[in-house]
Coordinates of C-alpha atoms in Angstrom, one line a residue:
M1 CA 16.0 -4.0 8.5
L2 CA 17.8 -3.6 12.0
R3 CA 19.0 -0.5 12.9
R4 CA 20.3 0.8 16.1
L5 CA 20.4 4.3 17.3
P6 CA 21.5 5.9 20.7
L7 CA 18.3 7.3 22.2
T8 CA 18.5 11.4 22.9
L9 CA 14.8 12.0 22.9
L10 CA 11.5 10.0 23.4
A11 CA 8.2 11.1 23.4
L12 CA 5.3 8.9 24.4
C13 CA 1.5 9.1 23.8
A14 CA -1.3 6.9 24.2
A15 CA -4.4 6.2 22.1
L16 CA -7.4 4.2 23.3
A17 CA -10.8 3.7 21.5
F18 CA -13.6 1.4 22.5
A19 CA -17.4 1.1 22.3
L20 CA -19.5 0.6 25.3
P21 CA -21.8 -2.9 24.7
A22 CA -25.8 -2.1 24.4
Q23 CA -27.3 -2.9 27.6
A24 CA -31.1 -2.8 28.9
S25 CA -29.8 -0.5 31.7
P26 CA -27.0 1.6 30.6
P27 CA -24.1 1.8 33.5
K28 CA -22.9 5.0 34.9
V29 CA -19.9 6.3 32.8
Y30 CA -17.4 8.8 34.3
L31 CA -14.6 11.1 32.5
N32 CA -11.9 11.9 34.9
G33 CA -14.4 11.3 37.8
V34 CA -17.0 13.4 36.3
D35 CA -20.7 11.8 35.1
I36 CA -21.1 12.0 31.5
T37 CA -23.4 9.3 31.3
G38 CA -26.2 10.0 28.7
L39 CA -24.0 12.2 26.5
N40 CA -23.8 11.8 22.9
N41 CA -22.6 14.0 20.1
Q42 CA -19.7 15.9 21.9
E43 CA -16.4 16.8 21.0
F44 CA -13.9 17.9 23.7
E45 CA -11.3 20.0 21.9
N46 CA -7.5 19.5 22.5
A47 CA -8.2 16.2 24.2
T48 CA -9.5 14.7 21.1
I49 CA -12.1 13.2 23.1
K50 CA -15.3 11.8 21.0
L51 CA -18.7 10.9 21.9
D52 CA -20.7 9.6 18.9
A53 CA -24.4 9.4 18.5
D54 CA -24.4 5.8 20.3
G55 CA -22.6 7.1 23.1
N56 CA -19.2 5.1 22.1
I57 CA -16.3 7.1 23.5
Y58 CA -13.2 7.6 21.6
I59 CA -10.0 9.1 23.4
E60 CA -6.3 10.1 22.2
A61 CA -4.9 11.7 25.3
P62 CA -3.0 10.0 28.0
Q63 CA -4.1 12.2 30.8
Y64 CA -7.8 11.3 30.4
R65 CA -9.3 8.1 32.1
V66 CA -12.6 6.6 31.2
E67 CA -14.4 4.0 33.6
V68 CA -17.8 2.3 33.9
Q69 CA -19.4 1.9 37.3
G70 CA -22.6 0.5 38.4
P71 CA -24.0 -3.0 38.8
N72 CA -24.5 -3.7 35.2
K73 CA -20.9 -3.3 34.6
D74 CA -20.1 -6.7 32.8
P75 CA -16.2 -8.1 32.8
A76 CA -17.0 -10.2 29.9
A77 CA -18.4 -7.6 27.8
A78 CA -15.9 -5.3 28.8
A79 CA -12.9 -7.6 27.9
A80 CA -14.5 -8.0 24.4
A81 CA -15.0 -4.2 23.9
S82 CA -11.3 -4.2 24.7
S83 CA -10.2 -6.7 22.2
T84 CA -11.7 -4.3 19.5
S85 CA -9.5 -1.6 20.2
T86 CA -7.8 0.1 17.3
A87 CA -4.4 0.9 19.0
V88 CA -1.6 -0.9 17.6
T89 CA 0.9 -3.3 19.2
G90 CA 4.2 -2.7 19.7
N91 CA 6.2 0.8 19.3
Y92 CA 6.5 2.9 16.3
F93 CA 9.0 5.4 16.1
L94 CA 10.0 8.4 13.8
V95 CA 13.6 9.3 13.6
A96 CA 15.4 12.1 12.2
N97 CA 19.2 12.7 12.0
H98 CA 20.9 15.4 10.6
T99 CA 24.6 15.2 9.3
P100 CA 25.8 17.8 10.2
S101 CA 23.5 19.6 12.8
G102 CA 21.9 22.6 10.8
G103 CA 23.5 21.7 7.8
S104 CA 20.6 21.2 5.5
Q105 CA 18.7 24.5 6.5
F106 CA 15.3 22.8 6.6
D107 CA 12.8 22.7 9.1
V108 CA 10.4 19.9 8.8
D109 CA 6.9 19.8 9.9
V110 CA 5.5 16.0 10.6
Y111 CA 1.9 15.2 10.1
V112 CA 0.6 11.9 11.5
N113 CA -2.8 11.0 10.2
G114 CA -3.3 14.1 9.3
V115 CA -2.5 16.0 12.8
L116 CA 0.9 17.9 13.3
A117 CA 3.0 15.8 15.6
K118 CA 5.9 17.9 15.7
T119 CA 8.4 20.2 13.9
I120 CA 11.9 19.3 13.5
K121 CA 14.2 22.2 13.8
N122 CA 17.3 22.4 11.6
E123 CA 19.3 22.9 14.7
E124 CA 18.3 19.4 16.0
A125 CA 20.6 16.9 15.3
Q126 CA 18.7 14.2 16.3
V127 CA 15.1 13.5 17.2
I128 CA 13.3 10.2 18.0
L129 CA 9.6 10.6 18.7
D130 CA 7.3 7.5 19.4
I131 CA 4.1 8.0 17.2
S132 CA 2.5 4.4 18.4
G133 CA -0.3 6.7 20.2
K134 CA -1.0 8.5 16.7
L135 CA -1.5 5.5 14.5
S136 CA -4.3 2.9 14.5
K137 CA -4.7 -0.6 13.0
G138 CA -4.3 -0.8 9.4
T139 CA -3.4 1.9 6.8
N140 CA -1.4 5.0 8.2
T141 CA -0.2 8.1 6.9
V142 CA 2.7 10.4 7.7
K143 CA 3.3 13.2 6.0
L144 CA 6.5 15.4 5.8
V145 CA 6.7 19.1 5.1
A146 CA 10.3 20.4 4.6
K147 CA 10.3 24.3 4.6
K148 CA 14.0 25.9 3.6
K149 CA 14.8 28.4 6.3
A150 CA 14.5 32.2 5.1
G151 CA 17.3 34.0 4.2
V152 CA 19.8 31.3 3.9
S153 CA 21.6 30.2 0.7
A154 CA 22.3 26.6 -0.6
T155 CA 25.0 24.4 1.1
A156 CA 26.5 21.5 0.3
S157 CA 24.6 18.2 -1.0
T158 CA 26.5 16.0 1.9
N159 CA 24.7 18.4 4.4
Q160 CA 21.8 16.0 4.8
L161 CA 18.4 15.4 6.9
E162 CA 17.3 11.8 7.1
I163 CA 13.8 10.7 8.5
F164 CA 12.2 7.7 9.1
V165 CA 9.4 5.7 10.4
G166 CA 10.3 2.0 11.8
K167 CA 8.9 -0.3 14.4
G168 CA 11.1 -1.1 17.1
T169 CA 12.1 -1.1 21.1
S170 CA 13.8 1.1 23.0
N171 CA 15.5 1.3 26.4
P172 CA 17.1 4.4 28.4
T173 CA 20.1 4.2 26.3
Q174 CA 19.4 2.4 22.9
L175 CA 16.7 2.4 20.2
T176 CA 16.4 -0.8 18.2
I177 CA 14.6 -0.7 14.7
D178 CA 13.6 -4.2 13.4
R179 CA 11.6 -2.9 10.8
Q180 CA 11.6 0.4 8.5
Y181 CA 8.7 1.4 6.5
F182 CA 10.4 4.7 4.4
T183 CA 12.9 7.3 4.4
F184 CA 12.7 10.8 3.5
R185 CA 15.7 12.9 2.7
V186 CA 16.6 16.4 1.9
N187 CA 20.3 18.1 1.7
G188 CA 21.4 21.5 1.6
S189 CA 21.7 21.9 -2.2
Q190 CA 18.3 21.9 -2.4
V191 CA 16.5 25.6 -1.9
S192 CA 13.0 24.7 -2.9
D193 CA 10.4 23.5 0.0
V194 CA 9.7 19.8 -0.3
S195 CA 6.4 17.7 0.7
E196 CA 6.3 14.0 0.5
S197 CA 3.4 11.5 1.9
Y198 CA 3.9 8.0 2.8
T199 CA 1.5 5.3 3.9
F200 CA 2.1 2.2 5.5
E201 CA 0.3 -0.8 7.7
A202 CA 0.6 -0.9 11.4
F203 CA -0.7 -3.6 13.6

């Protein structure tokens, strides 16, 4: 399904996961210029940076940089490690459209693979969120929790909020969706909270 939408909001994230190859003499490992060689079983909160028992480094934060320095650095090994990355290729977007703005009277919490990615407010006419960095190759889950705003009465069923996830491309003026994975809808006539989970394959 090909969908073209005006681009009014774009949030970009980045994800990186790789394993350092086993070597007889371990190289130096630096995180943002700080020597962390030999660290293991560590977790840096908020930045989602993890080191497992084998010294493998997992990062989900665009502001962090990992580099390996030293005479044992092997370009071929580094390329092999890079090829095992779980990062997806291409761009995956979550798009929300209110018709009209504020008509549904729902705020929606968006969880991507168990992590809160954004709360879509009832007053936002359109939200376009690049979730590529929060996905990994294989099966992914998006959970949407729609909460009816307190103290409001039901409105017309034609007052809708539609949310979908798709893969596509964007430029400063247009978003093109080549493949759509699921669509979630709530409308103004509904008075109870709604929660739905969706799974799809990313590559």
